[in-house]
Coordinates of C-alpha atoms in Angstrom, one line a residue:
X1 CA 108.8 60.5 125.7
X2 CA 109.0 64.2 126.7
X3 CA 107.1 66.9 124.8
X4 CA 108.5 70.2 123.7
X5 CA 107.2 72.7 126.3
X6 CA 105.0 75.4 124.8
X7 CA 105.9 74.9 121.1
X8 CA 102.4 75.3 119.8
X9 CA 102.3 79.0 119.0
X10 CA 101.0 81.1 116.1
X11 CA 102.1 79.0 113.2
X12 CA 100.7 75.8 114.7
X13 CA 97.1 77.0 115.0
X14 CA 97.1 77.3 111.2
X15 CA 96.8 73.5 111.0
X16 CA 93.4 73.7 112.4
X17 CA 92.1 76.0 109.7
X18 CA 92.2 73.2 107.2
X19 CA 90.4 70.9 109.6
X20 CA 87.5 73.3 109.6
X21 CA 87.1 72.7 105.9
X22 CA 85.6 69.3 106.7
X23 CA 83.0 70.3 109.3
X24 CA 80.0 72.6 109.4
X25 CA 78.8 74.9 112.2
X26 CA 75.9 74.0 114.4
X27 CA 73.7 75.7 116.9
X28 CA 74.3 73.0 119.5
X29 CA 73.7 69.6 117.9
X30 CA 75.5 67.6 115.3
X31 CA 74.9 68.7 111.7
X32 CA 72.9 65.8 110.2
X33 CA 71.9 67.6 107.1
X34 CA 75.3 68.9 106.0
X35 CA 76.3 67.5 102.6
X36 CA 79.6 69.3 102.0
X37 CA 82.5 71.0 103.6
X38 CA 82.4 74.6 104.9
X39 CA 84.2 77.0 102.7
X40 CA 86.0 79.2 105.1
X41 CA 87.3 82.4 103.5
X42 CA 88.8 85.6 104.5
X43 CA 88.1 88.8 102.5
X44 CA 86.8 86.6 99.7
X45 CA 89.9 84.4 99.5
X46 CA 89.2 80.7 100.3
X47 CA 91.6 79.0 102.6
X48 CA 91.0 75.8 100.6
X49 CA 92.5 77.2 97.5
X50 CA 95.9 78.5 98.7
X51 CA 98.5 78.4 95.9
X52 CA 101.9 78.0 97.5
X53 CA 103.5 79.4 94.4
X54 CA 101.4 82.6 94.5
X55 CA 100.6 83.9 98.0
X56 CA 100.6 87.6 97.0
X57 CA 96.7 87.7 97.3
X58 CA 97.1 87.5 101.1
X59 CA 99.0 90.8 101.0
X60 CA 95.6 92.5 100.8
X61 CA 94.2 90.7 103.9
X62 CA 94.0 92.1 107.4
X63 CA 95.7 89.5 109.6
X64 CA 93.1 90.1 112.3
X65 CA 90.5 88.6 110.0
X66 CA 92.3 85.3 109.9
X67 CA 92.1 85.1 113.7
X68 CA 88.4 86.1 113.7
X69 CA 87.6 83.4 111.1
X70 CA 88.9 80.7 113.4
X71 CA 86.4 81.4 116.2
X72 CA 84.4 78.2 116.1
X73 CA 83.0 78.5 119.6
X74 CA 79.5 78.0 118.2
X75 CA 80.3 74.5 116.8
X76 CA 78.7 71.4 118.3
X77 CA 80.7 69.1 120.5
X78 CA 80.4 66.4 117.9
X79 CA 82.0 68.7 115.4
X80 CA 84.8 69.5 117.8
X81 CA 85.4 65.8 118.3
X82 CA 85.7 65.4 114.5
X83 CA 88.3 68.2 114.5
X84 CA 90.3 66.5 117.2
X85 CA 90.5 63.3 115.1
X86 CA 91.9 65.2 112.1
X87 CA 94.7 67.1 113.9
X88 CA 97.9 65.1 113.7
X89 CA 100.8 65.5 116.2
X90 CA 104.0 65.1 114.4
X91 CA 107.6 66.2 114.8
X92 CA 109.8 67.0 111.8
X93 CA 113.0 66.1 113.6
X94 CA 111.8 63.8 116.3
X95 CA 114.3 62.4 118.8
X96 CA 113.7 60.5 122.1
X97 CA 114.2 63.9 123.9
X98 CA 111.9 65.9 121.7
X99 CA 108.9 63.7 120.8
X100 CA 105.7 64.6 119.0
X101 CA 105.0 67.9 120.7
X102 CA 104.2 69.9 117.6
X103 CA 101.0 69.6 115.6
X104 CA 101.5 68.9 111.9
X105 CA 101.9 72.2 110.1
X106 CA 100.2 73.4 107.0
X107 CA 103.1 75.4 105.8
X108 CA 101.2 77.0 102.9
X109 CA 98.8 78.5 105.4
X110 CA 101.7 79.7 107.6
X111 CA 103.2 81.5 104.6
X112 CA 99.9 83.0 103.8
X113 CA 99.7 84.5 107.3
X114 CA 103.2 85.9 106.8
X115 CA 102.0 87.6 103.7
X116 CA 99.0 89.1 105.6
X117 CA 101.3 90.3 108.3
X118 CA 102.9 92.6 105.7
X119 CA 99.9 94.8 106.3
X120 CA 100.8 95.4 109.9
X121 CA 102.2 98.8 110.9
X122 CA 105.9 98.8 111.7
X123 CA 107.5 100.0 114.9
X124 CA 109.0 103.5 114.3
X125 CA 112.2 104.3 116.2
X126 CA 111.9 107.5 118.2
X127 CA 114.3 110.2 117.0
X128 CA 116.2 110.2 120.3
X129 CA 116.9 106.4 120.0
X130 CA 118.1 106.2 116.4
X131 CA 121.7 105.5 117.3
X132 CA 122.3 103.8 120.6
X133 CA 125.7 103.2 122.1
X134 CA 126.8 99.8 123.5
X135 CA 125.8 99.1 127.0
X136 CA 123.2 97.2 129.0
X137 CA 119.5 97.7 129.7
X138 CA 116.9 95.7 131.5
X139 CA 113.1 95.9 132.3
X140 CA 113.4 93.3 135.0
X141 CA 113.3 95.9 137.8
X142 CA 109.9 97.0 136.5
X143 CA 108.5 93.6 135.5
X144 CA 106.7 91.9 138.4
X145 CA 106.5 88.1 138.1
X146 CA 107.1 84.9 140.1
X147 CA 109.4 82.7 138.1
X148 CA 107.9 79.4 139.3
X149 CA 104.4 80.7 138.3
X150 CA 105.4 82.1 135.0
X151 CA 104.8 78.6 133.6
X152 CA 102.4 77.4 130.9
X153 CA 103.4 73.8 131.4
X154 CA 102.4 73.1 135.0
X155 CA 105.4 70.8 135.1
X156 CA 103.7 68.3 132.7
X157 CA 104.8 67.1 129.3
X158 CA 101.4 67.5 127.6
X159 CA 100.2 71.0 128.2
X160 CA 98.4 74.1 126.9
X161 CA 100.1 75.8 124.0
X162 CA 99.4 79.4 125.0
X163 CA 103.0 80.6 125.1
X164 CA 101.8 83.6 123.0
X165 CA 99.4 84.6 125.7
X166 CA 102.1 84.6 128.4
X167 CA 104.4 86.7 126.3
X168 CA 101.7 89.1 125.1
X169 CA 100.2 89.5 128.6
X170 CA 103.7 90.2 129.9
X171 CA 104.2 92.9 127.2
X172 CA 100.8 94.5 128.2
X173 CA 101.7 94.3 131.9
X174 CA 105.0 96.1 131.3
X175 CA 103.3 98.8 129.3
X176 CA 101.0 99.4 132.3
X177 CA 104.0 99.6 134.6
X178 CA 105.6 102.3 132.5
X179 CA 102.5 104.3 131.5
X180 CA 100.4 103.9 134.6
X181 CA 102.9 102.9 137.3
X182 CA 100.9 99.7 137.8
X183 CA 102.7 96.9 139.8
X184 CA 100.0 94.2 139.5
X185 CA 100.5 91.0 137.6
X186 CA 97.9 90.6 134.9
X187 CA 95.9 87.4 134.4
X188 CA 96.9 85.0 131.6
X189 CA 93.8 82.9 132.4
X190 CA 91.4 85.7 131.6
X191 CA 92.5 85.8 128.0
X192 CA 92.9 82.0 127.8
X193 CA 89.3 81.4 129.0
X194 CA 87.8 84.2 127.0
X195 CA 89.4 84.0 123.6
X196 CA 87.0 82.2 121.3
X197 CA 85.1 81.3 124.4
X198 CA 87.9 78.9 125.5
X199 CA 86.9 76.2 123.0
X200 CA 87.5 75.0 119.5
X201 CA 90.5 76.9 118.1
X202 CA 91.3 78.8 121.3
X203 CA 94.3 80.2 123.2
X204 CA 95.8 76.8 123.9
X205 CA 96.0 76.1 120.2
X206 CA 98.4 79.0 119.6
X207 CA 98.1 82.5 118.2
X208 CA 99.6 85.8 117.2
X209 CA 100.3 89.2 118.8
X210 CA 97.8 90.6 116.3
X211 CA 95.0 88.4 117.6
X212 CA 95.9 89.3 121.2
X213 CA 95.6 93.0 120.4
X214 CA 92.4 92.5 118.6
X215 CA 90.8 90.7 121.6
X216 CA 91.7 93.5 124.0
X217 CA 90.4 96.1 121.6
X218 CA 87.1 94.4 122.1
X219 CA 87.1 93.8 125.8
X220 CA 89.1 96.9 126.8
X221 CA 90.0 95.6 130.2
X222 CA 93.1 94.0 131.7
X223 CA 92.3 91.8 134.7
X224 CA 94.7 91.4 137.6
X225 CA 96.1 87.9 138.3
X226 CA 94.8 88.2 141.9
X227 CA 91.1 88.4 141.0
X228 CA 89.0 85.4 141.9
X229 CA 89.7 82.5 139.5
X230 CA 92.1 84.6 137.4
X231 CA 95.3 82.7 138.2
X232 CA 96.4 80.2 135.6
X233 CA 94.8 76.7 135.7
X234 CA 94.8 75.6 132.0
X235 CA 98.3 74.0 131.9
X236 CA 96.9 70.5 131.3
X237 CA 94.3 71.6 128.6
X238 CA 95.4 70.2 125.3
X239 CA 94.2 71.8 122.0
X240 CA 95.1 68.8 119.9
X241 CA 92.9 66.6 122.0
X242 CA 89.9 68.8 121.4
X243 CA 89.8 70.0 125.0
X244 CA 88.4 73.3 126.2
X245 CA 89.4 75.6 129.0
X246 CA 89.2 74.3 132.5
X247 CA 87.9 77.7 133.8
X248 CA 84.8 79.2 132.2
X249 CA 85.3 82.9 131.6
X250 CA 82.1 83.7 133.4
X251 CA 83.7 82.4 136.6
X252 CA 86.6 84.8 136.5
X253 CA 86.1 88.0 138.5
X254 CA 86.6 90.9 136.1
X255 CA 86.5 93.7 138.7
X256 CA 88.7 95.4 139.6
X257 CA 90.3 95.8 136.1
X258 CA 92.6 98.2 134.3
X259 CA 90.7 100.0 131.4
X260 CA 92.3 100.0 128.0
X261 CA 91.6 102.3 125.0
X262 CA 93.4 100.9 122.0
X263 CA 95.9 98.0 121.6
X264 CA 97.8 97.2 118.4
X265 CA 100.7 95.0 117.5
X266 CA 103.6 96.5 115.6
X267 CA 106.1 94.4 113.8
X268 CA 109.8 95.4 114.1
X269 CA 111.5 95.4 110.7
X270 CA 114.4 93.0 111.1
X271 CA 114.2 90.5 108.2
X272 CA 115.6 91.8 105.0
X273 CA 114.3 88.9 102.9
X274 CA 110.8 89.1 104.3
X275 CA 110.6 92.9 104.2
X276 CA 112.3 93.0 100.8
X277 CA 114.4 95.9 102.1
X278 CA 118.1 96.3 102.7
X279 CA 118.1 95.7 106.5
X280 CA 121.4 95.0 108.0
X281 CA 122.0 93.0 111.2
X282 CA 123.2 96.2 112.8
X283 CA 119.9 98.0 111.9
X284 CA 117.9 95.1 113.2
X285 CA 119.7 95.1 116.5
X286 CA 119.3 98.8 116.9
X287 CA 115.6 98.6 116.2
X288 CA 115.1 96.0 118.9
X289 CA 117.2 98.0 121.4
X290 CA 115.3 101.2 120.6
X291 CA 112.0 99.3 121.2
X292 CA 113.2 98.2 124.6
X293 CA 114.6 101.6 125.5
X294 CA 111.2 103.2 124.6
X295 CA 109.6 101.3 127.5
X296 CA 108.3 98.3 125.7
X297 CA 108.9 94.6 126.0
X298 CA 109.7 92.9 122.7
X299 CA 107.8 89.8 121.6
X300 CA 110.1 87.2 120.1
X301 CA 108.6 84.5 117.9
X302 CA 111.2 81.7 117.4
X303 CA 110.5 79.1 114.7
X304 CA 113.5 76.8 114.3
X305 CA 113.9 73.8 111.9
X306 CA 114.9 71.6 114.8
X307 CA 114.0 72.1 118.5
X308 CA 116.7 69.7 119.8
X309 CA 119.4 72.4 120.2
X310 CA 117.2 74.7 122.1
X311 CA 115.9 72.0 124.4
X312 CA 119.4 70.7 125.2
X313 CA 120.4 74.3 125.9
X314 CA 117.4 75.0 128.1
X315 CA 117.7 71.8 130.1
X316 CA 121.5 71.7 130.6
X317 CA 122.9 75.2 130.5
X318 CA 122.6 78.1 133.0
X319 CA 121.1 81.6 132.8
X320 CA 124.6 83.0 132.2
X321 CA 125.2 80.9 129.0
X322 CA 124.3 82.3 125.6
X323 CA 122.1 80.4 123.1
X324 CA 123.0 80.7 119.4
X325 CA 120.3 79.3 117.1
X326 CA 120.7 78.5 113.4
X327 CA 119.7 76.0 110.7
X328 CA 120.3 72.3 111.0
X329 CA 121.8 70.7 107.9
X330 CA 119.4 68.3 106.1
X331 CA 116.1 69.7 107.5
X332 CA 113.4 70.6 105.1
X333 CA 110.7 72.2 107.2
X334 CA 110.1 74.4 110.2
X335 CA 109.6 72.6 113.5
X336 CA 107.0 74.7 115.2
X337 CA 107.0 78.2 116.7
X338 CA 107.2 79.5 120.3
X339 CA 106.7 83.1 121.6
X340 CA 108.9 84.6 124.4
X341 CA 109.6 88.0 125.8
X342 CA 112.8 90.0 125.5
X343 CA 113.2 92.2 128.5
X344 CA 116.7 93.5 128.1
X345 CA 120.1 93.3 126.5
X346 CA 123.8 93.6 127.1
X347 CA 126.2 94.4 124.2
X348 CA 129.0 95.9 126.3
X349 CA 131.4 93.0 125.5
X350 CA 131.8 92.7 121.7
X351 CA 132.4 89.0 122.1
X352 CA 129.4 88.3 124.3
X353 CA 126.4 90.3 123.2
X354 CA 122.9 89.0 124.1
X355 CA 119.3 89.6 124.6
X356 CA 117.7 88.8 128.0
X357 CA 114.7 86.5 127.3
X358 CA 111.9 85.4 129.6
X359 CA 110.5 82.0 128.7
X360 CA 107.1 80.6 129.9
X361 CA 108.4 77.2 131.0
X362 CA 108.8 78.1 134.7
X363 CA 111.9 78.1 136.9
X364 CA 114.3 75.3 137.6
X365 CA 117.5 74.7 139.4
X366 CA 119.6 75.9 136.5
X367 CA 117.1 78.6 135.6
X368 CA 115.8 80.2 138.8
X369 CA 114.5 83.2 137.0
X370 CA 113.0 81.4 134.0
X371 CA 115.5 83.4 131.8
X372 CA 118.0 82.7 129.1
X373 CA 120.4 84.7 127.0
X374 CA 120.0 84.8 123.2
X375 CA 123.0 85.7 121.0
X376 CA 122.6 89.2 119.6
X377 CA 124.6 88.2 116.6
X378 CA 122.0 85.9 115.0
X379 CA 121.1 86.2 111.3
X380 CA 117.9 88.3 111.6
X381 CA 117.0 87.5 108.0
X382 CA 117.1 83.7 108.5
X383 CA 114.2 81.7 107.1
X384 CA 113.4 78.0 107.4
X385 CA 113.9 75.8 104.2
X386 CA 110.1 76.1 103.7
X387 CA 110.2 79.9 103.8
X388 CA 108.8 80.4 107.3
X389 CA 110.6 83.2 109.1
X390 CA 112.9 81.8 111.8
X391 CA 112.6 85.0 114.0
X392 CA 110.0 87.7 114.2
X393 CA 109.8 90.6 116.7
X394 CA 106.8 92.7 117.8
X395 CA 105.8 95.3 120.3
X396 CA 102.4 96.3 121.6
X397 CA 101.3 99.8 121.3
X398 CA 98.7 100.7 124.0
X399 CA 96.7 103.7 124.8
X400 CA 94.5 104.3 127.9
X401 CA 91.4 106.3 128.8
X402 CA 92.2 109.7 130.3
X403 CA 90.4 109.1 133.5
X404 CA 91.4 106.5 136.1
X405 CA 93.8 103.6 136.1
X406 CA 91.9 101.0 138.1
X407 CA 88.2 100.5 138.0
X408 CA 86.8 98.6 141.0
X409 CA 83.2 98.2 140.0

């Protein structure tokens, strides 16, 4: 049975939060004296006591703190083994073509994260981009990548779930291209190996643009792909099997590097239900177009209730065809999330308007550039039956030190 490539992004890692409630930290050996579960809390709110009927308490939480709370790199190997036995791999709408690729979701925790994300700053449309005419736009001429290597899967069914790292790294790379005229590819492996020390709940488990930005605010360096051991090698590393990175971060050459000052994730307001604001589809579209026109890639988090339509489209259609997602009658839950990168659009033809999206599943005969077209006419306020947003859009806001663009020592 084939797995869903890369469908283990931000929402999926939340499953592991609850597994932590049954283990205790250790300095290097199994905890033989522990008598009860660890009470993991964020800003004084216990993740054990989430009330699905009242999640408003999470509106006061900084979403970065949730990512920080999941750094269990100091836990013992025995504890990590216990975690791996608790994580279940299930599929809400499993078929022979889309088997057990997504970890079992704790939807209450996903919804809690959505509430915390209300605290994120929103992307503000520049005054000169408030009303954009129809036309086409693309970052592909500035975005340097090799389609066959832009691949988290390594051509295998069971693989690392760091789609979010590929998309976020791509967004950071494009920002460097526009602001610093940098043409280097950036290392996905550097983040994958370094985030939470590459073990426990790490990059291959999934994540968020917020956590990506938080990491780079700490390290303040973007490492080129061509540095020693900085190319991607973790495709076969499986979070749900309790595995760690195949490349220790200490083995990655971190010089030269591009210095960073501040990195933050901004949500684009597109979902009227979620934002509790009167946002039309037209307004949502113009906001995403304006973000692209302002020199940014747009991070697209896609969380359907059924992955089968997307998989059939990806495997059987071409890069000139347009994908139109939606809800599947009879489903009750979301089916796992995946992060991709919007690099352009074309709305010249009113009957065929689309976003140009770069996926992280590599190239193939029918997708030589690892791209697909997403219907621009989707319902941007769509939510899954369980309340999880079907679509979310983000950009990275990056500032750089005044002096220098590449540090070689």
